[in-house]
Tab-separated table of C-alpha atoms and ligand atoms in Angstrom:
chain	number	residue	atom	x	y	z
I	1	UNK	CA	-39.531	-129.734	-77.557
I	2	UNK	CA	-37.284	-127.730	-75.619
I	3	UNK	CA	-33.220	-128.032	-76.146
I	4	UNK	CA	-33.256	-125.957	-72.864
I	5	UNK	CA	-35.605	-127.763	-71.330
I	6	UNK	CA	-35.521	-128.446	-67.063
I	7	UNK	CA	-32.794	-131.052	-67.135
I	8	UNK	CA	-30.118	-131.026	-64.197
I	9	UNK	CA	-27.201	-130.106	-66.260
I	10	UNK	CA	-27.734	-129.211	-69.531
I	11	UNK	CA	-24.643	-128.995	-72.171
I	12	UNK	CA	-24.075	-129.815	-75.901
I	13	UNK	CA	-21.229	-131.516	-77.452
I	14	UNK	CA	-21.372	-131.779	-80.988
I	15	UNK	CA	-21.685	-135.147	-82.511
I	16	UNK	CA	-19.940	-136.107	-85.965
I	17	UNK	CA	-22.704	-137.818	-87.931
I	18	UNK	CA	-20.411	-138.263	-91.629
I	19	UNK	CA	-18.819	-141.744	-90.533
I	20	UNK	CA	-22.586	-143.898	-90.911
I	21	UNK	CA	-23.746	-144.954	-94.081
I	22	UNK	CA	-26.435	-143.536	-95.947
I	23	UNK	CA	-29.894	-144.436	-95.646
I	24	UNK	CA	-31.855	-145.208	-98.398
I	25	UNK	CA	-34.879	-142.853	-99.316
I	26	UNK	CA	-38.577	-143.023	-98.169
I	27	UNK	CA	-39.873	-144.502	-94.552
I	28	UNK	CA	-39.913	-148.287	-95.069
I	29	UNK	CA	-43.252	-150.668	-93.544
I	30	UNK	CA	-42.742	-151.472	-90.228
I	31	UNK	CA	-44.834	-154.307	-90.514
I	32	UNK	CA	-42.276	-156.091	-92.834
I	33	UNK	CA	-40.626	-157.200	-89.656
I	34	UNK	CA	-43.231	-157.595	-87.366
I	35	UNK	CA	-43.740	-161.475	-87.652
I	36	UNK	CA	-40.631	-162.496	-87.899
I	37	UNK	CA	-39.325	-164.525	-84.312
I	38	UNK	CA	-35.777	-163.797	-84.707
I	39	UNK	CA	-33.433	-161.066	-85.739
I	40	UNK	CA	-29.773	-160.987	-87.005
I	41	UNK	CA	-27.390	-158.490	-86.181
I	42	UNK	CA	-27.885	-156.584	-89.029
I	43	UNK	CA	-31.202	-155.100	-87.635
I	44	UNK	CA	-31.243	-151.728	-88.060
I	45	UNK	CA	-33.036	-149.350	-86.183
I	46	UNK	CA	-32.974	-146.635	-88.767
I	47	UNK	CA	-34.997	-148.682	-90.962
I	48	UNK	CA	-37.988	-147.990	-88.570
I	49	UNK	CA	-38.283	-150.864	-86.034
I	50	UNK	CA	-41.356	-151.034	-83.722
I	51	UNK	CA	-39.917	-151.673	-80.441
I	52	UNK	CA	-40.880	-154.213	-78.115
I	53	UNK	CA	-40.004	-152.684	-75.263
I	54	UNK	CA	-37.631	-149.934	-74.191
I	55	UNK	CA	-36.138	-149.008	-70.732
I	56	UNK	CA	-32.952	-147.056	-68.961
I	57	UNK	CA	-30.714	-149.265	-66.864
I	58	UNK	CA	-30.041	-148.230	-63.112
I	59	UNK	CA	-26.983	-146.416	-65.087
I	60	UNK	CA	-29.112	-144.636	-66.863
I	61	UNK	CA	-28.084	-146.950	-70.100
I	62	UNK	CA	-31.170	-146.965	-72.283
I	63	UNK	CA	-32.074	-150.644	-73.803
I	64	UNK	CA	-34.097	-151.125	-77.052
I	65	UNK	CA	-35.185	-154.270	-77.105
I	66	UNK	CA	-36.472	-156.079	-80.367
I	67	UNK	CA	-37.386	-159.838	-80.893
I	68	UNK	CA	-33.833	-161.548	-79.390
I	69	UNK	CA	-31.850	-158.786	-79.947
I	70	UNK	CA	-31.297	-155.114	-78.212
I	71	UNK	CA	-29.750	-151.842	-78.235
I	72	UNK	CA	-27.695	-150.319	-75.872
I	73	UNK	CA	-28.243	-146.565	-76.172
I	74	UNK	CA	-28.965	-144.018	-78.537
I	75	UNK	CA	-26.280	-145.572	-81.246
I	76	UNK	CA	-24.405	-148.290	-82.272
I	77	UNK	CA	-25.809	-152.044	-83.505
I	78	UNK	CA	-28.032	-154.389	-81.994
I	79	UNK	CA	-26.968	-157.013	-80.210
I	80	UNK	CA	-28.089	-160.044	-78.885
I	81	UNK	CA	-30.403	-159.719	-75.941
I	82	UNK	CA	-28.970	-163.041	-73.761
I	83	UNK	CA	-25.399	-161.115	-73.836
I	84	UNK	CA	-26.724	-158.408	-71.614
I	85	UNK	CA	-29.333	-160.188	-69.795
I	86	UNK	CA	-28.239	-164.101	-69.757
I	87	UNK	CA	-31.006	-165.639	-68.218
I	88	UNK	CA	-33.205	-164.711	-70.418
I	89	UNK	CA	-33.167	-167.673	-72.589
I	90	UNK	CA	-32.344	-170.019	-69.929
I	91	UNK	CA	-36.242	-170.085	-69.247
I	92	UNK	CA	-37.717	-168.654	-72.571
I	93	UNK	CA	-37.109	-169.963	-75.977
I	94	UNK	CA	-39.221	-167.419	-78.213
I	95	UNK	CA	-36.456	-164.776	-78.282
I	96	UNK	CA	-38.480	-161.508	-77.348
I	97	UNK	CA	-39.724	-159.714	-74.120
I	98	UNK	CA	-43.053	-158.033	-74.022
I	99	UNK	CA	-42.265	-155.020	-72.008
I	100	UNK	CA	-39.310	-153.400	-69.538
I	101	UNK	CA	-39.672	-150.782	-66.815
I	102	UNK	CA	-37.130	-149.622	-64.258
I	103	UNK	CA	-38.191	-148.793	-60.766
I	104	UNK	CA	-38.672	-145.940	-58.931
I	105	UNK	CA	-39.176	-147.089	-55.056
I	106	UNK	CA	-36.733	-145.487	-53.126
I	107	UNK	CA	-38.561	-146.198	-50.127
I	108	UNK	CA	-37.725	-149.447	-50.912
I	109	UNK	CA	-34.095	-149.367	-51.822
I	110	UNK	CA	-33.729	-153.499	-52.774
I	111	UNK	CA	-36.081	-152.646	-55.278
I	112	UNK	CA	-35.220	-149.198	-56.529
I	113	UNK	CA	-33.568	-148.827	-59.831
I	114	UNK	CA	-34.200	-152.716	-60.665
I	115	UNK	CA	-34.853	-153.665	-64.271
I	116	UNK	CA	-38.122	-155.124	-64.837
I	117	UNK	CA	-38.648	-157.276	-67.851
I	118	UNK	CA	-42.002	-158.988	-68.942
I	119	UNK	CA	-42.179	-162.472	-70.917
I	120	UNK	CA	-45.867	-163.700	-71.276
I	121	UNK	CA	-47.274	-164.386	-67.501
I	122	UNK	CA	-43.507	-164.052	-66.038
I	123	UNK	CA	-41.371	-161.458	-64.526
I	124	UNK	CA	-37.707	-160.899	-64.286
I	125	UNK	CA	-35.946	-158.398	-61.682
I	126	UNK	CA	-32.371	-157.705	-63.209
I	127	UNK	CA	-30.016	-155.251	-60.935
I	128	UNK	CA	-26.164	-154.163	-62.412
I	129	UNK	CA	-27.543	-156.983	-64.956
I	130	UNK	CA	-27.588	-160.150	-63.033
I	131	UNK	CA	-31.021	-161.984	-62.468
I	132	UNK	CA	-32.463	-161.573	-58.572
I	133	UNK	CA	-32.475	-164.301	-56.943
I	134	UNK	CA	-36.724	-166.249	-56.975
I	135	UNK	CA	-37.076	-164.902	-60.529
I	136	UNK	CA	-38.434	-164.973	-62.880
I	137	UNK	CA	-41.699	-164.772	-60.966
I	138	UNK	CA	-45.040	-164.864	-61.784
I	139	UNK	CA	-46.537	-161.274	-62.811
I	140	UNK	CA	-49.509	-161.770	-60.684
I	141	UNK	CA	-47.170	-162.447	-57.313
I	142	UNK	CA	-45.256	-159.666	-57.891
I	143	UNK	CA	-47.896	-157.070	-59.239
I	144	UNK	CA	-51.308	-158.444	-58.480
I	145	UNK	CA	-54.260	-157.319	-60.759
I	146	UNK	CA	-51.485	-156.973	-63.707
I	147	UNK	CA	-52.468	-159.263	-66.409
I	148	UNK	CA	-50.050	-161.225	-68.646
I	149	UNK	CA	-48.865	-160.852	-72.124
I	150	UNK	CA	-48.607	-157.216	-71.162
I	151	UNK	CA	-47.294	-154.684	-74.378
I	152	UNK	CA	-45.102	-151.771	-72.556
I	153	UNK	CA	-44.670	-150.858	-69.221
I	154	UNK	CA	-43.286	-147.486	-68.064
I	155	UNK	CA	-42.026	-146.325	-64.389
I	156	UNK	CA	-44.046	-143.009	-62.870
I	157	UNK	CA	-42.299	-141.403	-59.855
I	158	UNK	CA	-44.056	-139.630	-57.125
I	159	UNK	CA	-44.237	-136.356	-58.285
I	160	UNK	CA	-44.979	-137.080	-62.010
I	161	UNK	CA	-47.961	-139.588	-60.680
I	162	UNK	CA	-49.470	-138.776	-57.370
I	163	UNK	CA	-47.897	-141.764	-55.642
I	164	UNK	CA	-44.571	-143.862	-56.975
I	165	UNK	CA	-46.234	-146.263	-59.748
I	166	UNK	CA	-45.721	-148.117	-62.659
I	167	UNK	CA	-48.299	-147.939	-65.875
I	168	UNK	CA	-48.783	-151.307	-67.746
I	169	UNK	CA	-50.587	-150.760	-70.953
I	170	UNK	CA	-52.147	-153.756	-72.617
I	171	UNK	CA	-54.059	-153.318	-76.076
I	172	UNK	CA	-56.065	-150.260	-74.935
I	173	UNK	CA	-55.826	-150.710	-71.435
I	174	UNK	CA	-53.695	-148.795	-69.318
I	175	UNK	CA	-53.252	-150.118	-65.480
I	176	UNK	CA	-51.713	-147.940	-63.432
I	177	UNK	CA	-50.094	-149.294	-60.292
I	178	UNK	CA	-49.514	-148.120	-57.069
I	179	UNK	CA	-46.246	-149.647	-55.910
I	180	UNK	CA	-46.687	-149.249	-52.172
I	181	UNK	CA	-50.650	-149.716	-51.663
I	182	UNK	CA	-50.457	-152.040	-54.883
I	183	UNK	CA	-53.690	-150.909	-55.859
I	184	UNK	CA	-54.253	-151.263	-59.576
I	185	UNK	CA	-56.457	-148.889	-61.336
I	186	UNK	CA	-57.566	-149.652	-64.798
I	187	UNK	CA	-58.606	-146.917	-67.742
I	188	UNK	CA	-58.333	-146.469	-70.818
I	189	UNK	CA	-57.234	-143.339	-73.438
I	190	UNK	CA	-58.519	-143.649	-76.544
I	191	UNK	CA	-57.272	-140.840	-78.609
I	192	UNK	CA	-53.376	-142.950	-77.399
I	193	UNK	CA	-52.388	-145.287	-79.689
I	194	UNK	CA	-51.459	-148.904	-78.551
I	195	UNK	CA	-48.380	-148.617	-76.976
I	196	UNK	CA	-45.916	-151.485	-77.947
I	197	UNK	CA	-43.187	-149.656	-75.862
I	198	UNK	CA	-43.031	-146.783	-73.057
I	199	UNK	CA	-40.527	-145.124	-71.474
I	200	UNK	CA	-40.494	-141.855	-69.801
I	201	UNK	CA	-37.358	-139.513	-70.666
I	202	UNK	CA	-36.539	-136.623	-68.491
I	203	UNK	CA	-39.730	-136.690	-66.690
I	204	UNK	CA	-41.642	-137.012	-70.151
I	205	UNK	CA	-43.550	-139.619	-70.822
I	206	UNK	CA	-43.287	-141.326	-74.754
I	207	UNK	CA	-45.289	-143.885	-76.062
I	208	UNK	CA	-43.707	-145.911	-78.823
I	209	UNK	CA	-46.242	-147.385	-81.772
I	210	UNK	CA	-44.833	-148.337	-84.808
I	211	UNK	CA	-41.841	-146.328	-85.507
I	212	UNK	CA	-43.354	-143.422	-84.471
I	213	UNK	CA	-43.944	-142.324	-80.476
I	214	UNK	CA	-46.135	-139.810	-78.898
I	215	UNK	CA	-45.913	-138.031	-75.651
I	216	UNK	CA	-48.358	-138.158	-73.240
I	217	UNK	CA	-49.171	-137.324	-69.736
I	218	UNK	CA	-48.842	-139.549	-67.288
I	219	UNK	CA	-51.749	-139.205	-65.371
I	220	UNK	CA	-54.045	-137.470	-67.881
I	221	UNK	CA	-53.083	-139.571	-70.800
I	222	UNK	CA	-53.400	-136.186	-72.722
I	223	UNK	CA	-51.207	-135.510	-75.262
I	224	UNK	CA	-50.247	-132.171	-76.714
I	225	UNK	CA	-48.555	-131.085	-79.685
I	226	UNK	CA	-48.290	-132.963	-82.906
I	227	UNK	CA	-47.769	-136.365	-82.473
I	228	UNK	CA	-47.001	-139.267	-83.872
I	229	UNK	CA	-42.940	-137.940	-84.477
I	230	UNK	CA	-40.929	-140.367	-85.789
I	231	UNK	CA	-38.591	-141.901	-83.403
I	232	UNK	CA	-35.648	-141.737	-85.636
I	233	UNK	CA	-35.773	-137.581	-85.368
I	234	UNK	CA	-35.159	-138.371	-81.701
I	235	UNK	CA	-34.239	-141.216	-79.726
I	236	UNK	CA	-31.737	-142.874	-81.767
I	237	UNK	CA	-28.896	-141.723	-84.385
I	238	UNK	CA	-29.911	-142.107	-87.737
I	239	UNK	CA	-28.313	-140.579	-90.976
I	240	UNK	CA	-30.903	-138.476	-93.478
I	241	UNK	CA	-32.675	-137.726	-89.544
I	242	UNK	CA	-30.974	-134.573	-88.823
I	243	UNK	CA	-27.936	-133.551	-87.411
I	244	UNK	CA	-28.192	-134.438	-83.960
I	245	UNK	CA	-26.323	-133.124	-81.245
I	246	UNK	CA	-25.490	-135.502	-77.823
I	247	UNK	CA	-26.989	-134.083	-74.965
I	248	UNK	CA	-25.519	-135.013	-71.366
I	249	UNK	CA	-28.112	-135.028	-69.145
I	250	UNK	CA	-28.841	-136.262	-65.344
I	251	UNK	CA	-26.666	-139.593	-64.274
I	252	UNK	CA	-30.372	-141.412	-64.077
I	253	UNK	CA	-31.045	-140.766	-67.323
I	254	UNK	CA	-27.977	-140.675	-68.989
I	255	UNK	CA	-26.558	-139.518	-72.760
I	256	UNK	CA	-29.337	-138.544	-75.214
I	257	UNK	CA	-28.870	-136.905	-78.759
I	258	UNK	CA	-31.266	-134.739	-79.745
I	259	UNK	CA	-31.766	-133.308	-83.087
I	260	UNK	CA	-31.490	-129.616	-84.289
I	261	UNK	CA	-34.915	-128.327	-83.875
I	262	UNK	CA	-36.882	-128.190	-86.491
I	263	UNK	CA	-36.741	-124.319	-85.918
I	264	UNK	CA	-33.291	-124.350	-87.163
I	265	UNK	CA	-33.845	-125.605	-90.710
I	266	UNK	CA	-30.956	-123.112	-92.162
I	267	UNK	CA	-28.714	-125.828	-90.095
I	268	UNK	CA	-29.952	-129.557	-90.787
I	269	UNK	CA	-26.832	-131.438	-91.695
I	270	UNK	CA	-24.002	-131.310	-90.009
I	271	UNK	CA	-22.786	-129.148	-87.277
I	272	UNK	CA	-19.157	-128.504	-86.407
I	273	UNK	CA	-19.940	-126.414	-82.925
I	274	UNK	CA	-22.251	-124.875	-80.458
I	275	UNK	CA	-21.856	-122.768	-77.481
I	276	UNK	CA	-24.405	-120.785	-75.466
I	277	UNK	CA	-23.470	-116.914	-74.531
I	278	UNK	CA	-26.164	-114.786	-72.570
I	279	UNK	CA	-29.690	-116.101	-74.094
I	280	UNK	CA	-28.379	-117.156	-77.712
I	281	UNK	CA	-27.162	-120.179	-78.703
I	282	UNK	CA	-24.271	-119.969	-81.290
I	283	UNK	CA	-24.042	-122.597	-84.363
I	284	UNK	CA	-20.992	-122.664	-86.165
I	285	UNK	CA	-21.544	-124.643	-89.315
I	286	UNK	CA	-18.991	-124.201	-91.754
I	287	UNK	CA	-17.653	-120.881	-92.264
I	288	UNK	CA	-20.899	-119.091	-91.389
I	289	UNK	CA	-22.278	-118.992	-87.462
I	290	UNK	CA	-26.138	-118.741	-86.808
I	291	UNK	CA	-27.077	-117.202	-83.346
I	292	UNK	CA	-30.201	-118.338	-82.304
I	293	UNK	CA	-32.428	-116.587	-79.243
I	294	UNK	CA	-32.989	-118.638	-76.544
I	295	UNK	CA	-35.723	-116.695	-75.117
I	296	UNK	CA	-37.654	-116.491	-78.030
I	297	UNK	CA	-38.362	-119.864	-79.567
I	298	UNK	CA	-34.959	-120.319	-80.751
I	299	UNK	CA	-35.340	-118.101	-83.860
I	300	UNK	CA	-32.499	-117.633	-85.632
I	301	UNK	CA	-31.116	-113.256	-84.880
I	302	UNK	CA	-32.036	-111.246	-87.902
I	303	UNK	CA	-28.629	-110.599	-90.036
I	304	UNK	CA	-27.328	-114.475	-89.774
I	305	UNK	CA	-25.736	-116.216	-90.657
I	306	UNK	CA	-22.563	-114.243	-91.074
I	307	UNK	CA	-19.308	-115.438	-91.517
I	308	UNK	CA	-16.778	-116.677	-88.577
I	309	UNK	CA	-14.445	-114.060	-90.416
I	310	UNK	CA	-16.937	-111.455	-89.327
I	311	UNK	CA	-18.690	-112.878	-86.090
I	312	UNK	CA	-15.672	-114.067	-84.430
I	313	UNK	CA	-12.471	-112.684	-86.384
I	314	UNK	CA	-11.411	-116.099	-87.547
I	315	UNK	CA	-11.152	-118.323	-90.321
I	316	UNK	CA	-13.013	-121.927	-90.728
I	317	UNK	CA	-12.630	-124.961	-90.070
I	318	UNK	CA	-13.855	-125.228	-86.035
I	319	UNK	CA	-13.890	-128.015	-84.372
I	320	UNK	CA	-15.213	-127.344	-81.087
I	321	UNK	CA	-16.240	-124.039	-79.216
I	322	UNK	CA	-17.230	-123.219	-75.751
I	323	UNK	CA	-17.864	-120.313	-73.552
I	324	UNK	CA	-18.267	-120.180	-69.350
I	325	UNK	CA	-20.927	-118.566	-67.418
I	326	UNK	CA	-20.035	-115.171	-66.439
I	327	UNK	CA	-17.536	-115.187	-69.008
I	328	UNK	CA	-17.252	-113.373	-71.660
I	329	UNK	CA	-15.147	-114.768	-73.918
I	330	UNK	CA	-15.550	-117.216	-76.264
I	331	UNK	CA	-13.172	-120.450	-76.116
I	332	UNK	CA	-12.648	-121.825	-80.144
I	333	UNK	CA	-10.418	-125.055	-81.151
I	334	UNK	CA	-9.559	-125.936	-84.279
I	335	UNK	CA	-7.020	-128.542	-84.133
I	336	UNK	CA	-4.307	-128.219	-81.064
I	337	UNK	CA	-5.201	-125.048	-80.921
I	338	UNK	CA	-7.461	-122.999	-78.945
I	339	UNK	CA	-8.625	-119.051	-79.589
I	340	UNK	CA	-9.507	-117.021	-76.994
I	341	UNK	CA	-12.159	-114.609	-78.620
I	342	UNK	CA	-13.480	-111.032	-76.627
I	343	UNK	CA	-17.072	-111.400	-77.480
I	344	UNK	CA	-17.559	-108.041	-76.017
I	345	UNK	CA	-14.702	-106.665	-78.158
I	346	UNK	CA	-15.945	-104.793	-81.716
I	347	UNK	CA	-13.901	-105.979	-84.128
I	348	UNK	CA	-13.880	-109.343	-82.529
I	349	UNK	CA	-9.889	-110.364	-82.109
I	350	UNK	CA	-8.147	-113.337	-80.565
I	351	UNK	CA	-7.281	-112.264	-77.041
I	352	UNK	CA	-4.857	-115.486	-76.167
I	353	UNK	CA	-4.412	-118.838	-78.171
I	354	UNK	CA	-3.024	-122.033	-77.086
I	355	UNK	CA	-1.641	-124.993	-77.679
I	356	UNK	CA	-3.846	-127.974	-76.666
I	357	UNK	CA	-2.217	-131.648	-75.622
I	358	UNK	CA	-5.564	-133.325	-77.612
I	359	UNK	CA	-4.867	-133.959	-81.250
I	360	UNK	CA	-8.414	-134.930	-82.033
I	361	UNK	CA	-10.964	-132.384	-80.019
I	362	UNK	CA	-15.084	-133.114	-81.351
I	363	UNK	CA	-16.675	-131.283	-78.588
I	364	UNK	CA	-15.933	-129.021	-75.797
I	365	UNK	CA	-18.218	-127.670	-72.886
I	366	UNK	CA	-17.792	-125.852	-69.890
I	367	UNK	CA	-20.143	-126.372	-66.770
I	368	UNK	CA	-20.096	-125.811	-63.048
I	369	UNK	CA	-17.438	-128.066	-62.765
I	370	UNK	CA	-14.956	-127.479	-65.270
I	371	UNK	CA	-14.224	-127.753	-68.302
I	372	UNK	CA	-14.527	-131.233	-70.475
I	373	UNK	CA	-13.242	-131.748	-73.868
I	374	UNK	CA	-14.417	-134.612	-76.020
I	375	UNK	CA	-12.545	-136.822	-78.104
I	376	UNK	CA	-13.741	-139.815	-79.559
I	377	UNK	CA	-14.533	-142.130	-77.065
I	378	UNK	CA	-13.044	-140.578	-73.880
I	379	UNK	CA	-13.221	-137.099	-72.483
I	380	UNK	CA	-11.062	-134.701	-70.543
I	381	UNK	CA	-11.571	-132.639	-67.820
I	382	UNK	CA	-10.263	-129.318	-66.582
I	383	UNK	CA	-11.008	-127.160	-63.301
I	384	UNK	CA	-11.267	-124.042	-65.397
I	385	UNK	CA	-10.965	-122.971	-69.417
I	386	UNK	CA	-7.609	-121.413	-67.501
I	387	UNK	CA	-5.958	-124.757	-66.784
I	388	UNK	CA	-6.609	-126.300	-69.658
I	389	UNK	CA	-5.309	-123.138	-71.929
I	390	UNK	CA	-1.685	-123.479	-69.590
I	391	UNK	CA	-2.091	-127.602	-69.275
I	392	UNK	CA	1.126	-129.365	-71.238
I	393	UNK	CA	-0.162	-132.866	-70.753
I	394	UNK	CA	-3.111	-134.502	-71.546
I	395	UNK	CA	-4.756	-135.313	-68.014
I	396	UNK	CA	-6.471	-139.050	-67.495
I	397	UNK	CA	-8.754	-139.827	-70.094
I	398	UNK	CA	-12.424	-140.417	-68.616
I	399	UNK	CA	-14.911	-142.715	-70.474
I	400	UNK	CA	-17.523	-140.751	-71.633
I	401	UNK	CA	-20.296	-142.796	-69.891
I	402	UNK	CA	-18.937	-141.952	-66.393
I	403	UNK	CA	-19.749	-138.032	-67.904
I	404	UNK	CA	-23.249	-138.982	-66.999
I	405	UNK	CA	-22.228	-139.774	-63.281
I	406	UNK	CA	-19.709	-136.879	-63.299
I	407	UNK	CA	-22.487	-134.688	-64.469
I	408	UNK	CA	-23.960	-133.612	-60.920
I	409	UNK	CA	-20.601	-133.249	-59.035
T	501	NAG	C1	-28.323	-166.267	-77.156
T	501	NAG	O1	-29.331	-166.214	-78.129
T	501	NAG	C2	-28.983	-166.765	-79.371
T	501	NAG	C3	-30.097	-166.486	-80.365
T	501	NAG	O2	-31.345	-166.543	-79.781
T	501	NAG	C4	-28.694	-168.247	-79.193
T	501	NAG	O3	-28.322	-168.840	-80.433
T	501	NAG	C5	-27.573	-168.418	-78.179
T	501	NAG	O4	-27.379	-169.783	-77.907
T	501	NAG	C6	-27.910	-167.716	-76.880
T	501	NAG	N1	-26.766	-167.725	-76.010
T	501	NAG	C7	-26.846	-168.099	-74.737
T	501	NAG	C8	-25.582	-168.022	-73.964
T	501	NAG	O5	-27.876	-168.469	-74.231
T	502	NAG	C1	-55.690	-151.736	-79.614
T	502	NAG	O1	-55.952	-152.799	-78.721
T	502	NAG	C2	-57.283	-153.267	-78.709
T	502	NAG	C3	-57.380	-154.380	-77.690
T	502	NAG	O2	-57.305	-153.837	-76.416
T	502	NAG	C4	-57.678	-153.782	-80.077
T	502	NAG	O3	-59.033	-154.169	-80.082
T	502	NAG	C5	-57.447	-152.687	-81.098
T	502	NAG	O4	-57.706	-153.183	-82.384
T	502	NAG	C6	-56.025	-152.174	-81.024
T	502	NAG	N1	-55.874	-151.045	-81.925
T	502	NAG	C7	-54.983	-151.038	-82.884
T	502	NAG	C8	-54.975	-149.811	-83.742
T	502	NAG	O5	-54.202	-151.952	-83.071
T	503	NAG	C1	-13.112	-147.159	-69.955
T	503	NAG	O1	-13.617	-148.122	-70.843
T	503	NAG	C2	-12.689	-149.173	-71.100
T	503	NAG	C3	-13.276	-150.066	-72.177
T	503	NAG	O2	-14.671	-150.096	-72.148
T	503	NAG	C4	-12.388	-149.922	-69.808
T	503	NAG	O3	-11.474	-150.954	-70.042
T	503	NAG	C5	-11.823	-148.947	-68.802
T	503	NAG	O4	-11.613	-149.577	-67.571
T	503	NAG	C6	-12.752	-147.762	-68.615
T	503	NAG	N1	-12.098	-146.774	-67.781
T	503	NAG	C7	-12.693	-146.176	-66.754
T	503	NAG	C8	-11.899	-145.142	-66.038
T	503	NAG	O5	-13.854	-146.430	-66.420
């Protein structure tokens, strides 16, 4: 997979992975949970849990659902399923859905973006969480030719599937539905596993099976590449998986972390900052940094690692780095304070430092609109790498969920 792949904006924030606790060797059975009707809070994704379904909120939250429980993102514990969507157990009592979708119909905007969920021969239509009202309905009135106790469902925008349409996958049957004509067409794809879960990611298309998932295409079914990967490598934080990196991505799709290639295996623990410069992406891991080329495959620039003494004229530890389009200098921070580095200039020297009104920075990034610097929880953001070099004050904290909304503006 890509890191630079055709997303709207595209930047990388480095995530600090040493806080979790270890996970214990070897790739448990995911069967050992598979019969069991009801979950406690200490399910834990990292121990390999075969989804029941999975799909992004009209947010762009991602939802992991499992037995009564779910999880709300990328990271962080499960939680109970009836806290996010309440009416679930008003009408069920078996604690599980079978499969989740979000719509595309933006013909049809009192649809669009609505959660689907699917419990045995019922459907529920969630929007900003709260039930519509007439549901749960039955499948069948809503999506004729759908059959019941259906295992994953998956939304497939015009574009990606000739019309806008939703694929229902059932054992080995795949239905693919055409939301406007609401002709179903049935096939099958036997070289796919069963899906218990889909959900498409950045106009790819993954289908979850155990704990592993494999990518397919949505109209084709075909699938290229080596597949199954194991979903822990990619669509949810685990420790012993990799360093991963958070990726901010388009506001419909939200906050993904991704894990260091497997291309960059002289980096798999641990990163402590990235930035891109021309085609070559620059890893700073420790003392030593690790250029990478872009253009070719991401292989790591004969000669590196060499030392931030030598690279960038400066000493370790960094905390964050980033450099602007068109720019080129390279912005470093290591606590409150901020090197400007000539990355033009041979020896490399600090052209400017500053003093930053952030104790804590984890990540920094610059983008079309500014700059925004990361700490913990919130993030900050500044027209230029300019303003926040001169900036005294700390300006209003933003949440970093609304990053995903403030990614296209
Ligand atoms: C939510 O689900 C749990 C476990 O299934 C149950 O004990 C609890 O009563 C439910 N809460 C509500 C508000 O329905
Ligand atoms: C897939 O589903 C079909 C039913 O459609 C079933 O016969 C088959 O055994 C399933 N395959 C696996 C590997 O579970
Ligand atoms: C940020 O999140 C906190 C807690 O989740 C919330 O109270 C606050 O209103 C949010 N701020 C903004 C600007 O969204």
């Amino acid at each position: 997979m890509t890191l630079l792949g055709q997303s709207l904006c595209l930047y990388l924030a480095v995530v600090c992975t040493s806080a979790l606790p270890v996970h214990p060797d070897g790739l448990p059975d995911p069967g050992a949970l598979g019969d069991q009707a009801h979950y406690n809070a200490e399910l834990d994704r990292c121990d390999g849990i075969e989804f029941d379904a999975i799909t992004p909120d009209e947010k762009g939250n991602t939802f992991f659902f499992k037995g009564d429980h779910l999880w709300k993102g990328f990271q962080g514990p499960a939680q109970l399923s009836n806290q996010s969507f309440k009416e679930l157990d008003s009408y069920h009592h078996l604690g599980h859905i079978d499969a989740a979708f979000r719509m595309h119909n933006t013909e049809n905007p009192k649809d669009h973006d609505h959660i689907y969920l699917f419990l045995e021969d019922k459907v529920f239509s969630y929007y900003d969480h709260v039930l519509e009202e007439g549901y749960p309905k039955d499948i069948q009135q809503d999506f004729p030719g759908v059959p019941s106790q259906l295992d994953a469902a998956v939304e497939c925008p015009k574009g990606e599937c000739g019309t806008d349409s939703v694929l229902f996958f059932k054992g080995s049957d795949i239905y693919t539905y055409d939301i406007a004509t609401k002709l179903v067409k049935r096939k099958q794809w036997s070289h796919l596993p069963n899906c218990t879960a889909a959900f498409r990611w950045l106009e790819h298309y993954y289908c979850f099976h155990g704990y592993s998932f494999t990518r397919f295409h949505p109209v084709t079914g075909e699938v290229v590449g080596t597949y199954p990967k194991d979903a822990r490598h990619y669509f949810m934080r685990c420790p012993n998986f990799g360093g991963i990196y958070m990726r901010l991505d388009s506001h419909r799709d939200g906050i993904h972390p991704f894990p260091i290639p497997k291309a960059w295996k002289e980096v798999t623990s641990g990163v402590d900052a990235v930035f891109f410069y021309t085609d070559k992406i620059y890893i700073i891991k420790g003392d030593q940094v690790y250029i990478y080329n872009a253009a070719a495959h991401f292989t790591l620039i004969e000669g590196y690692p060499k030392t931030l003494k030598e690279e960038l004229g400066i000493e370790s530890p960094v905390d964050a780095a980033f450099a602007c389009a068109n720019s080129n200098m390279v912005h470093i921070i290591q606590g409150r304070k901020m090197f400007e580095i000539d990355l033009t200039a041979t020896p490399r020297a600090v052209v400017r430092d500053a003093l930053l009104p952030i104790p804590k920075v984890d990540a920094a990034l610059c983008g079309p609109d500014g700059v925004k610097v990361f700490s913990g929880s919130v993030y900050y953001k500044y027209e230029s790498s300019r303003t926040l070099a001169f900036s005294r004050i700390a300006p209003e904290p933003l949440n970093i969920t609304s990053a995903m909304l403030g990614c296209e503006d």
